[in-house]
Amino acid sequence: MTATSSADRISPKLARIAELARRSPDMVFTTLFHHVDMDWMREAYRRTRKDGAVGVDGQDAAAFADDLEGNLRRLLDAAKSGTYRAPPVRRVHIPKGDGSQTRPIGIPTFGDKVLQRAVAMLLEAVYEQDFLACSFGFRPGRSAHGALDAVRDSLLSMGGAWVLEVDLRKFFDTLEHHHVRDMLSQRVRDGVVTRLIGKWLNAGVMESGAVTCPDEGTPQGGVVSPLLANLYLHVALDTWFAREVQPRLRGRSKLVRYADDFVIVFEDEHDARKVWEVLPKRMARFGLTVHPDKTKLVWIGPPRPPTGGDEGPPPRTFDLLGFTVFWGRDAGGFPTVRTQTCARSLTRALDGIRAYCRRHLHAPLAEQHQMLSQKVRGHYGYFGRPGNIVALQRFVWEVASIWKDWLSRRSSAGVLSWERMREIEKRFALPAPRITRRKVT
């Protein structure tokens, strides 16, 4: 199977589904899964990550590929006949935020990932025509940097604004299944698709050898989960804000959402406080909770002149998608909106460097250098936004310092001096900081 053969064969189908959904926004699709054939399954397999952790059956991508055609055929036949049984997801916990909390991640089996990808491709062709421009997460051609750029553009066009930074408590764990089914049925009522979605929602979770079946939530880590999450907030938040809230506001406003992370930018403080008041009630209708302590309203802009004897609000900051956003000045001294690596992101990245150095303390220098360089380039790839060069310089200096500290533990000769470290760096230099993201104008 070549990388393009399956894609070429199914692309006309995807285009037809998307065009029909675009031309008929009120249409309900009652037959979709008939489009899924072996070419579709091969393309779903091609799009599925091969380097992920294994699920409860222990089968990795290589083992699945040993009988690729047979495994794909069995998945397709079971899905169409209704006999497919969604296996439990394996739950693991990863650090969240500053590391004091963890986030549960559900890992499906590899075969389940392939089938979820096949269904996600169908649903994406439909819902990409419905989702609004304010949504940036887990969508083709959109990214976290697009969301950051949208926030920046809104703040600049308003000359500074009020930003409502919203935190939804345990979003993926609290999605109510009946709402998911109702939202899905407004556009898709294909029996095979809805049956599979129901099985994935009700699939058990295996943790410490025990299987539980939660009656709400969708596992983070599932292939179809991000699309279902986008659909949930498309109904609960995006369309509500665009159709019911914005027409009633006095000033300009902008909602920017990446999955369950979102901020709302307001030109008028009264508008911001009014929405802040009603938002928790709206979210509660869908079983969601706005975190009262982590949700805040901040002014992002130049210092405001006093009015009525009161001093204007001081400029503030907020964190979004790993960056701290604030009002500052560009290299030419002109006012602008700046983004720099937030403290939590830097700490988390450096903790990852420490963990690698600890696990590979006695690996050859060349091997350590290769992996550390890969991690540093990956950091630049995401955090290399215009105006963030100082944070990148600090990061690579900290990486070198951590590397030096762990190299000092390789023998009883004592602490490795910086002079000796400089000699090592001449042979094994870490990548220099660089801006990797296109400058936004």
Short mmCIF file of C-alpha atoms in Angstrom, two decimals:
data_model
loop_
_atom_site.label_atom_id
_atom_site.label_comp_id
_atom_site.label_asym_id
_atom_site.label_seq_id
_atom_site.Cartn_x
_atom_site.Cartn_y
_atom_site.Cartn_z
CA MET A 1 0.00 0.00 0.00
CA THR A 2 1.53 3.33 -1.04
CA ALA A 3 1.01 6.53 0.90
CA THR A 4 -1.14 8.02 -1.84
CA SER A 5 -3.07 5.11 -3.33
CA SER A 6 -5.70 4.79 -0.58
CA ALA A 7 -5.91 8.56 -0.15
CA ASP A 8 -6.48 9.05 -3.88
CA ARG A 9 -9.26 6.48 -3.92
CA ILE A 10 -11.24 7.88 -0.98
CA SER A 11 -10.70 11.61 -1.56
CA PRO A 12 -13.61 11.88 -4.06
CA LYS A 13 -15.91 10.32 -1.44
CA LEU A 14 -14.75 12.74 1.24
CA ALA A 15 -15.20 15.64 -1.15
CA ARG A 16 -18.76 14.57 -2.01
CA ILE A 17 -19.73 14.21 1.65
CA ALA A 18 -18.21 17.60 2.48
CA GLU A 19 -19.87 19.35 -0.45
CA LEU A 20 -23.28 17.88 0.42
CA ALA A 21 -22.87 18.95 4.06
CA ARG A 22 -21.79 22.44 2.99
CA ARG A 23 -24.69 22.93 0.57
CA SER A 24 -27.29 21.48 2.94
CA PRO A 25 -26.54 22.71 6.48
CA ASP A 26 -29.86 21.36 7.79
CA MET A 27 -29.54 17.95 6.19
CA VAL A 28 -29.43 14.87 8.43
CA PHE A 29 -27.16 12.09 7.10
CA THR A 30 -28.90 8.75 7.55
CA THR A 31 -26.45 6.74 5.43
CA LEU A 32 -22.72 7.36 5.72
CA PHE A 33 -20.93 4.16 6.60
CA HIS A 34 -21.58 2.61 3.20
CA HIS A 35 -18.72 4.81 2.00
CA VAL A 36 -16.32 2.85 4.21
CA ASP A 37 -14.65 0.05 2.28
CA MET A 38 -11.22 -1.58 2.36
CA ASP A 39 -9.59 1.42 0.68
CA TRP A 40 -11.12 3.63 3.38
CA MET A 41 -9.80 1.28 6.10
CA ARG A 42 -6.33 1.27 4.55
CA GLU A 43 -6.30 5.05 4.59
CA ALA A 44 -7.53 5.05 8.21
CA TYR A 45 -4.64 2.71 9.05
CA ARG A 46 -2.19 4.99 7.23
CA ARG A 47 -3.38 8.01 9.23
CA THR A 48 -3.14 6.21 12.58
CA ARG A 49 0.00 6.87 14.61
CA LYS A 50 2.25 3.85 14.74
CA ASP A 51 4.42 4.89 17.70
CA GLY A 52 1.75 5.17 20.39
CA ALA A 53 1.46 3.12 23.56
CA VAL A 54 -0.32 -0.22 23.34
CA GLY A 55 -3.83 -0.86 24.63
CA VAL A 56 -5.20 -3.62 26.85
CA ASP A 57 -4.45 -6.34 24.27
CA GLY A 58 -0.74 -5.47 24.09
CA GLN A 59 -0.80 -5.37 20.27
CA ASP A 60 1.37 -2.70 18.69
CA ALA A 61 1.32 -1.35 15.14
CA ALA A 62 3.93 -3.82 13.89
CA ALA A 63 1.95 -6.82 15.14
CA PHE A 64 -1.24 -5.43 13.59
CA ALA A 65 0.58 -4.99 10.29
CA ASP A 66 1.65 -8.65 10.22
CA ASP A 67 -1.86 -9.48 8.99
CA LEU A 68 -2.91 -6.03 7.87
CA GLU A 69 -5.51 -6.98 5.26
CA GLY A 70 -7.07 -9.60 7.49
CA ASN A 71 -7.22 -7.29 10.51
CA LEU A 72 -8.75 -4.45 8.47
CA ARG A 73 -11.31 -6.82 6.94
CA ARG A 74 -12.31 -8.14 10.37
CA LEU A 75 -12.75 -4.61 11.74
CA LEU A 76 -14.85 -3.56 8.76
CA ASP A 77 -17.06 -6.66 8.81
CA ALA A 78 -17.64 -6.43 12.58
CA ALA A 79 -18.54 -2.75 12.35
CA LYS A 80 -21.04 -3.25 9.51
CA SER A 81 -22.64 -6.32 11.05
CA GLY A 82 -23.00 -4.71 14.47
CA THR A 83 -20.90 -7.38 16.20
CA TYR A 84 -17.93 -5.12 16.97
CA ARG A 85 -17.18 -4.89 20.69
CA ALA A 86 -15.23 -1.86 21.80
CA PRO A 87 -12.42 -3.05 24.10
CA PRO A 88 -11.73 -1.19 27.35
CA VAL A 89 -9.18 1.61 27.17
CA ARG A 90 -6.06 1.37 29.30
CA ARG A 91 -5.87 4.34 31.64
CA VAL A 92 -2.59 6.03 32.49
CA HIS A 93 -1.97 9.30 34.29
CA ILE A 94 0.32 12.06 33.00
CA PRO A 95 1.44 15.22 34.85
CA LYS A 96 -0.79 18.24 34.48
CA GLY A 97 0.13 21.91 34.89
CA ASP A 98 2.85 22.28 37.50
CA GLY A 99 3.00 18.54 38.12
CA SER A 100 0.99 18.58 41.34
CA GLN A 101 -1.97 17.06 39.50
CA THR A 102 -2.34 14.41 36.82
CA ARG A 103 -4.57 14.03 33.78
CA PRO A 104 -6.07 10.61 32.96
CA ILE A 105 -5.39 9.41 29.42
CA GLY A 106 -7.22 6.48 27.84
CA ILE A 107 -5.23 4.32 25.43
CA PRO A 108 -7.36 2.26 23.02
CA THR A 109 -6.09 -0.87 21.31
CA PHE A 110 -4.43 -0.29 17.97
CA GLY A 111 -7.26 -1.92 16.03
CA ASP A 112 -9.78 0.25 17.86
CA LYS A 113 -7.74 3.33 16.94
CA VAL A 114 -7.93 2.38 13.26
CA LEU A 115 -11.71 1.96 13.37
CA GLN A 116 -12.12 5.19 15.31
CA ARG A 117 -10.02 6.93 12.66
CA ALA A 118 -12.28 5.55 9.92
CA VAL A 119 -15.36 6.96 11.67
CA ALA A 120 -13.62 10.25 12.51
CA MET A 121 -12.83 10.74 8.81
CA LEU A 122 -16.55 10.42 8.01
CA LEU A 123 -17.64 12.80 10.75
CA GLU A 124 -14.92 15.31 9.99
CA ALA A 125 -16.11 15.61 6.39
CA VAL A 126 -19.54 16.58 7.71
CA TYR A 127 -18.73 18.72 10.73
CA GLU A 128 -15.90 20.71 9.21
CA GLN A 129 -18.62 22.43 7.22
CA ASP A 130 -20.48 23.32 10.44
CA PHE A 131 -17.75 24.26 12.90
CA LEU A 132 -17.15 27.99 13.31
CA ALA A 133 -13.97 29.95 12.69
CA CYS A 134 -13.47 30.51 16.43
CA SER A 135 -12.55 26.82 16.91
CA PHE A 136 -8.90 25.89 16.34
CA GLY A 137 -8.25 22.60 18.13
CA PHE A 138 -7.85 19.24 16.37
CA ARG A 139 -9.06 20.50 13.04
CA PRO A 140 -7.32 20.22 9.65
CA GLY A 141 -5.36 23.32 8.73
CA ARG A 142 -5.77 24.85 12.20
CA SER A 143 -3.44 24.96 15.16
CA ALA A 144 -2.68 26.42 18.56
CA HIS A 145 -0.66 29.15 16.84
CA GLY A 146 -3.69 30.11 14.81
CA ALA A 147 -5.59 30.57 18.06
CA LEU A 148 -2.79 32.69 19.53
CA ASP A 149 -2.68 34.81 16.38
CA ALA A 150 -6.44 35.33 16.53
CA VAL A 151 -6.19 36.56 20.14
CA ARG A 152 -3.31 38.84 19.22
CA ASP A 153 -5.16 40.33 16.25
CA SER A 154 -8.27 40.99 18.32
CA LEU A 155 -6.33 42.72 21.09
CA LEU A 156 -4.45 44.90 18.63
CA SER A 157 -7.55 45.82 16.61
CA MET A 158 -9.29 46.92 19.81
CA GLY A 159 -6.25 48.78 21.11
CA GLY A 160 -6.36 46.65 24.24
CA ALA A 161 -9.29 44.69 25.62
CA TRP A 162 -10.79 42.74 28.49
CA VAL A 163 -10.01 39.03 28.31
CA LEU A 164 -12.19 36.45 30.04
CA GLU A 165 -9.93 33.45 30.63
CA VAL A 166 -12.19 30.45 31.25
CA ASP A 167 -11.31 27.12 32.84
CA LEU A 168 -13.73 24.19 32.51
CA ARG A 169 -13.33 21.70 35.31
CA LYS A 170 -12.54 18.13 34.11
CA PHE A 171 -14.14 18.74 30.73
CA PHE A 172 -13.41 15.38 29.07
CA ASP A 173 -14.49 13.49 32.18
CA THR A 174 -17.88 15.22 32.46
CA LEU A 175 -19.31 15.14 28.94
CA GLU A 176 -22.83 13.80 29.34
CA HIS A 177 -23.47 10.92 26.97
CA HIS A 178 -27.09 11.79 26.27
CA HIS A 179 -26.04 15.27 25.14
CA VAL A 180 -23.40 13.76 22.84
CA ARG A 181 -26.02 11.49 21.26
CA ASP A 182 -28.52 14.33 20.89
CA MET A 183 -25.96 16.62 19.29
CA LEU A 184 -24.80 13.88 16.93
CA SER A 185 -28.37 13.04 15.88
CA GLN A 186 -28.98 16.60 14.72
CA ARG A 187 -26.67 15.90 11.76
CA VAL A 188 -25.82 12.18 11.67
CA ARG A 189 -28.25 9.29 12.17
CA ASP A 190 -26.41 6.54 10.34
CA GLY A 191 -27.07 3.40 12.39
CA VAL A 192 -23.56 1.97 12.13
CA VAL A 193 -21.92 5.26 13.08
CA THR A 194 -24.20 6.04 16.03
CA ARG A 195 -23.92 2.45 17.28
CA LEU A 196 -20.12 2.61 17.21
CA ILE A 197 -20.06 5.99 18.96
CA GLY A 198 -22.30 4.56 21.66
CA LYS A 199 -20.00 1.58 22.14
CA TRP A 200 -16.96 3.81 22.47
CA LEU A 201 -18.73 6.07 24.98
CA ASN A 202 -19.68 3.03 27.06
CA ALA A 203 -16.40 1.14 26.69
CA GLY A 204 -14.86 0.29 30.03
CA VAL A 205 -11.70 1.76 31.48
CA MET A 206 -9.01 -0.60 32.75
CA GLU A 207 -6.85 0.67 35.57
CA SER A 208 -4.78 -1.45 37.97
CA GLY A 209 -6.33 -4.58 36.47
CA ALA A 210 -9.92 -3.55 37.18
CA VAL A 211 -12.48 -2.47 34.56
CA THR A 212 -15.01 0.26 35.30
CA CYS A 213 -17.71 1.66 33.02
CA PRO A 214 -18.23 5.39 33.65
CA ASP A 215 -21.61 6.81 32.65
CA GLU A 216 -20.19 10.13 31.49
CA GLY A 217 -17.08 11.48 29.80
CA THR A 218 -15.01 10.42 26.83
CA PRO A 219 -11.41 9.20 27.27
CA GLN A 220 -8.67 11.65 26.37
CA GLY A 221 -6.46 9.70 24.01
CA GLY A 222 -9.25 8.24 21.91
CA VAL A 223 -9.05 9.08 18.21
CA VAL A 224 -12.69 10.13 17.96
CA SER A 225 -12.74 11.97 21.33
CA PRO A 226 -11.39 15.35 20.07
CA LEU A 227 -14.08 15.52 17.37
CA LEU A 228 -16.82 14.69 19.87
CA ALA A 229 -15.42 17.33 22.24
CA ASN A 230 -15.45 19.90 19.44
CA LEU A 231 -19.03 18.99 18.59
CA TYR A 232 -20.04 19.32 22.26
CA LEU A 233 -18.61 22.83 22.63
CA HIS A 234 -19.74 23.82 19.14
CA VAL A 235 -23.30 23.44 20.41
CA ALA A 236 -22.84 24.40 24.05
CA LEU A 237 -20.58 27.42 23.47
CA ASP A 238 -19.62 28.46 19.94
CA THR A 239 -23.03 28.77 18.26
CA TRP A 240 -24.63 30.09 21.44
CA PHE A 241 -22.07 32.88 21.69
CA ALA A 242 -22.24 33.74 17.98
CA ARG A 243 -26.03 33.69 17.61
CA GLU A 244 -27.38 34.70 21.01
CA VAL A 245 -24.70 36.57 22.91
CA GLN A 246 -22.74 38.69 20.42
CA PRO A 247 -25.81 40.43 18.90
CA ARG A 248 -26.69 41.71 22.40
CA LEU A 249 -23.27 43.15 23.26
CA ARG A 250 -22.42 46.84 23.09
CA GLY A 251 -18.85 46.49 21.84
CA ARG A 252 -16.77 44.15 19.74
CA SER A 253 -15.93 40.68 21.03
CA LYS A 254 -14.05 37.58 19.92
CA LEU A 255 -14.27 33.97 21.13
CA VAL A 256 -11.13 31.89 20.56
CA ARG A 257 -11.25 28.20 21.47
CA TYR A 258 -8.74 25.36 21.22
CA ALA A 259 -10.55 22.18 22.33
CA ASP A 260 -11.67 22.99 25.89
CA ASP A 261 -9.23 25.91 26.35
CA PHE A 262 -10.86 29.19 25.44
CA VAL A 263 -10.78 32.92 26.05
CA ILE A 264 -13.24 35.64 25.09
CA VAL A 265 -11.92 39.08 24.18
CA PHE A 266 -14.20 42.07 24.88
CA GLU A 267 -13.89 45.70 23.91
CA ASP A 268 -16.36 46.71 26.65
CA GLU A 269 -15.89 45.79 30.33
CA HIS A 270 -19.65 45.74 30.96
CA ASP A 271 -20.08 43.15 28.20
CA ALA A 272 -17.31 41.03 29.70
CA ARG A 273 -18.82 41.01 33.16
CA LYS A 274 -22.29 40.26 31.83
CA VAL A 275 -21.06 37.23 29.89
CA TRP A 276 -18.98 36.12 32.88
CA GLU A 277 -22.18 36.10 34.92
CA VAL A 278 -24.25 33.98 32.51
CA LEU A 279 -21.54 31.63 31.21
CA PRO A 280 -21.56 29.23 34.22
CA LYS A 281 -25.33 28.84 33.87
CA ARG A 282 -25.03 28.06 30.17
CA MET A 283 -22.28 25.48 30.76
CA ALA A 284 -24.27 23.87 33.60
CA ARG A 285 -27.07 23.09 31.13
CA PHE A 286 -24.63 20.65 29.50
CA GLY A 287 -23.15 19.23 32.70
CA LEU A 288 -20.03 21.41 32.57
CA THR A 289 -18.57 23.43 35.43
CA VAL A 290 -16.72 26.74 35.08
CA HIS A 291 -13.92 26.67 37.64
CA PRO A 292 -14.62 29.65 39.93
CA ASP A 293 -11.01 30.12 41.07
CA LYS A 294 -9.22 29.62 37.74
CA THR A 295 -11.59 31.72 35.63
CA LYS A 296 -10.63 35.39 35.62
CA LEU A 297 -11.14 38.68 33.82
CA VAL A 298 -8.01 40.68 32.99
CA TRP A 299 -7.21 43.86 31.11
CA ILE A 300 -4.63 43.36 28.34
CA GLY A 301 -3.53 46.65 26.83
CA PRO A 302 -1.75 49.92 27.50
CA PRO A 303 -2.27 51.57 30.91
CA ARG A 304 -5.65 53.28 30.80
CA PRO A 305 -6.05 56.93 31.81
CA PRO A 306 -7.88 57.64 35.08
CA THR A 307 -11.61 58.23 34.81
CA GLY A 308 -13.69 59.83 37.53
CA GLY A 309 -10.74 59.98 39.88
CA ASP A 310 -10.08 56.23 39.68
CA GLU A 311 -6.91 54.86 38.19
CA GLY A 312 -7.38 52.63 35.18
CA PRO A 313 -6.72 48.90 35.53
CA PRO A 314 -3.05 47.96 35.30
CA PRO A 315 -1.98 45.83 32.35
CA ARG A 316 -2.14 42.13 33.21
CA THR A 317 -1.23 38.80 31.68
CA PHE A 318 -2.94 35.49 31.02
CA ASP A 319 -1.74 32.06 29.95
CA LEU A 320 -3.01 30.31 26.84
CA LEU A 321 -1.74 27.14 25.18
CA GLY A 322 1.63 27.20 26.89
CA PHE A 323 2.29 30.93 26.42
CA THR A 324 1.90 34.00 28.60
CA VAL A 325 0.13 36.75 26.65
CA PHE A 326 0.75 40.38 27.59
CA TRP A 327 0.89 43.90 26.22
CA GLY A 328 4.43 45.03 25.48
CA ARG A 329 6.62 46.57 22.81
CA ASP A 330 8.21 45.14 19.71
CA ALA A 331 11.85 45.47 18.69
CA GLY A 332 11.12 48.91 17.27
CA GLY A 333 9.56 50.14 20.50
CA PHE A 334 5.97 50.13 19.21
CA PRO A 335 3.12 48.80 21.38
CA THR A 336 2.15 45.24 20.54
CA VAL A 337 0.86 41.99 22.00
CA ARG A 338 3.66 39.68 23.11
CA THR A 339 3.67 35.94 23.72
CA GLN A 340 6.40 34.22 25.67
CA THR A 341 6.85 30.74 27.11
CA CYS A 342 4.85 30.58 30.32
CA ALA A 343 6.55 29.49 33.53
CA ARG A 344 4.65 26.20 33.76
CA SER A 345 5.60 25.21 30.21
CA LEU A 346 9.27 25.97 30.85
CA THR A 347 9.25 23.99 34.09
CA ARG A 348 7.53 21.02 32.45
CA ALA A 349 9.98 21.01 29.53
CA LEU A 350 13.01 21.16 31.82
CA ASP A 351 11.58 18.41 34.00
CA GLY A 352 11.46 16.27 30.87
CA ILE A 353 15.15 17.02 30.20
CA ARG A 354 16.06 16.04 33.76
CA ALA A 355 14.10 12.81 33.48
CA TYR A 356 15.89 11.89 30.24
CA CYS A 357 19.35 12.65 31.67
CA ARG A 358 18.58 10.59 34.78
CA ARG A 359 17.38 7.57 32.79
CA HIS A 360 20.28 7.70 30.34
CA LEU A 361 23.04 8.77 32.70
CA HIS A 362 25.64 6.37 31.30
CA ALA A 363 24.68 6.53 27.63
CA PRO A 364 27.43 7.66 25.24
CA LEU A 365 27.80 11.42 24.85
CA ALA A 366 26.94 11.26 21.16
CA GLU A 367 23.69 9.44 21.92
CA GLN A 368 22.76 11.91 24.69
CA HIS A 369 23.56 14.84 22.40
CA GLN A 370 21.42 13.46 19.60
CA MET A 371 18.36 13.03 21.84
CA LEU A 372 18.79 16.33 23.68
CA SER A 373 19.17 18.14 20.36
CA GLN A 374 15.96 16.52 19.15
CA LYS A 375 14.13 17.68 22.29
CA VAL A 376 15.52 21.21 21.96
CA ARG A 377 14.48 21.45 18.31
CA GLY A 378 11.02 20.24 19.22
CA HIS A 379 10.80 22.98 21.84
CA TYR A 380 11.84 25.60 19.27
CA GLY A 381 9.31 24.16 16.83
CA TYR A 382 6.42 25.05 19.13
CA PHE A 383 7.69 27.94 21.22
CA GLY A 384 9.68 29.69 18.45
CA ARG A 385 7.21 32.55 18.06
CA PRO A 386 8.33 36.07 17.16
CA GLY A 387 9.40 37.99 20.27
CA ASN A 388 10.14 34.84 22.31
CA ILE A 389 13.86 34.55 21.60
CA VAL A 390 14.92 35.44 25.17
CA ALA A 391 12.82 32.58 26.57
CA LEU A 392 14.38 30.20 24.03
CA GLN A 393 17.86 31.35 25.03
CA ARG A 394 17.07 30.70 28.67
CA PHE A 395 15.69 27.26 27.82
CA VAL A 396 18.78 26.05 25.96
CA TRP A 397 21.05 27.47 28.70
CA GLU A 398 19.04 25.55 31.31
CA VAL A 399 19.27 22.39 29.20
CA ALA A 400 23.06 22.72 29.03
CA SER A 401 23.18 23.31 32.78
CA ILE A 402 21.06 20.24 33.52
CA TRP A 403 23.19 18.15 31.15
CA LYS A 404 26.33 19.36 32.92
CA ASP A 405 24.91 18.49 36.35
CA TRP A 406 24.06 14.94 35.32
CA LEU A 407 27.36 14.39 33.54
CA SER A 408 29.01 15.30 36.85
CA ARG A 409 27.39 12.19 38.37
CA ARG A 410 28.93 9.77 35.88
CA SER A 411 32.08 9.35 37.97
CA SER A 412 33.54 10.14 41.37
CA ALA A 413 35.87 12.76 39.89
CA GLY A 414 33.69 15.58 41.22
CA VAL A 415 31.65 18.35 39.69
CA LEU A 416 32.19 18.89 35.97
CA SER A 417 33.58 22.40 35.49
CA TRP A 418 32.10 24.82 33.00
CA GLU A 419 35.48 24.91 31.23
CA ARG A 420 35.24 21.18 30.63
CA MET A 421 31.59 21.54 29.63
CA ARG A 422 32.53 24.17 27.04
CA GLU A 423 34.98 21.69 25.52
CA ILE A 424 32.22 19.09 25.32
CA GLU A 425 29.88 21.64 23.72
CA LYS A 426 32.45 22.35 21.01
CA ARG A 427 31.98 18.76 19.84
CA PHE A 428 28.36 18.36 20.85
CA ALA A 429 26.77 21.78 20.51
CA LEU A 430 23.06 22.08 21.24
CA PRO A 431 20.96 23.78 18.52
CA ALA A 432 21.02 27.57 18.75
CA PRO A 433 17.74 29.34 19.60
CA ARG A 434 15.75 30.35 16.56
CA ILE A 435 12.32 31.63 15.66
CA THR A 436 10.50 28.92 13.73
CA ARG A 437 7.07 30.47 13.36
CA ARG A 438 6.13 32.88 10.59
CA LYS A 439 5.99 36.46 11.75
CA VAL A 440 2.41 37.70 11.93
CA THR A 441 1.73 41.06 10.33
#
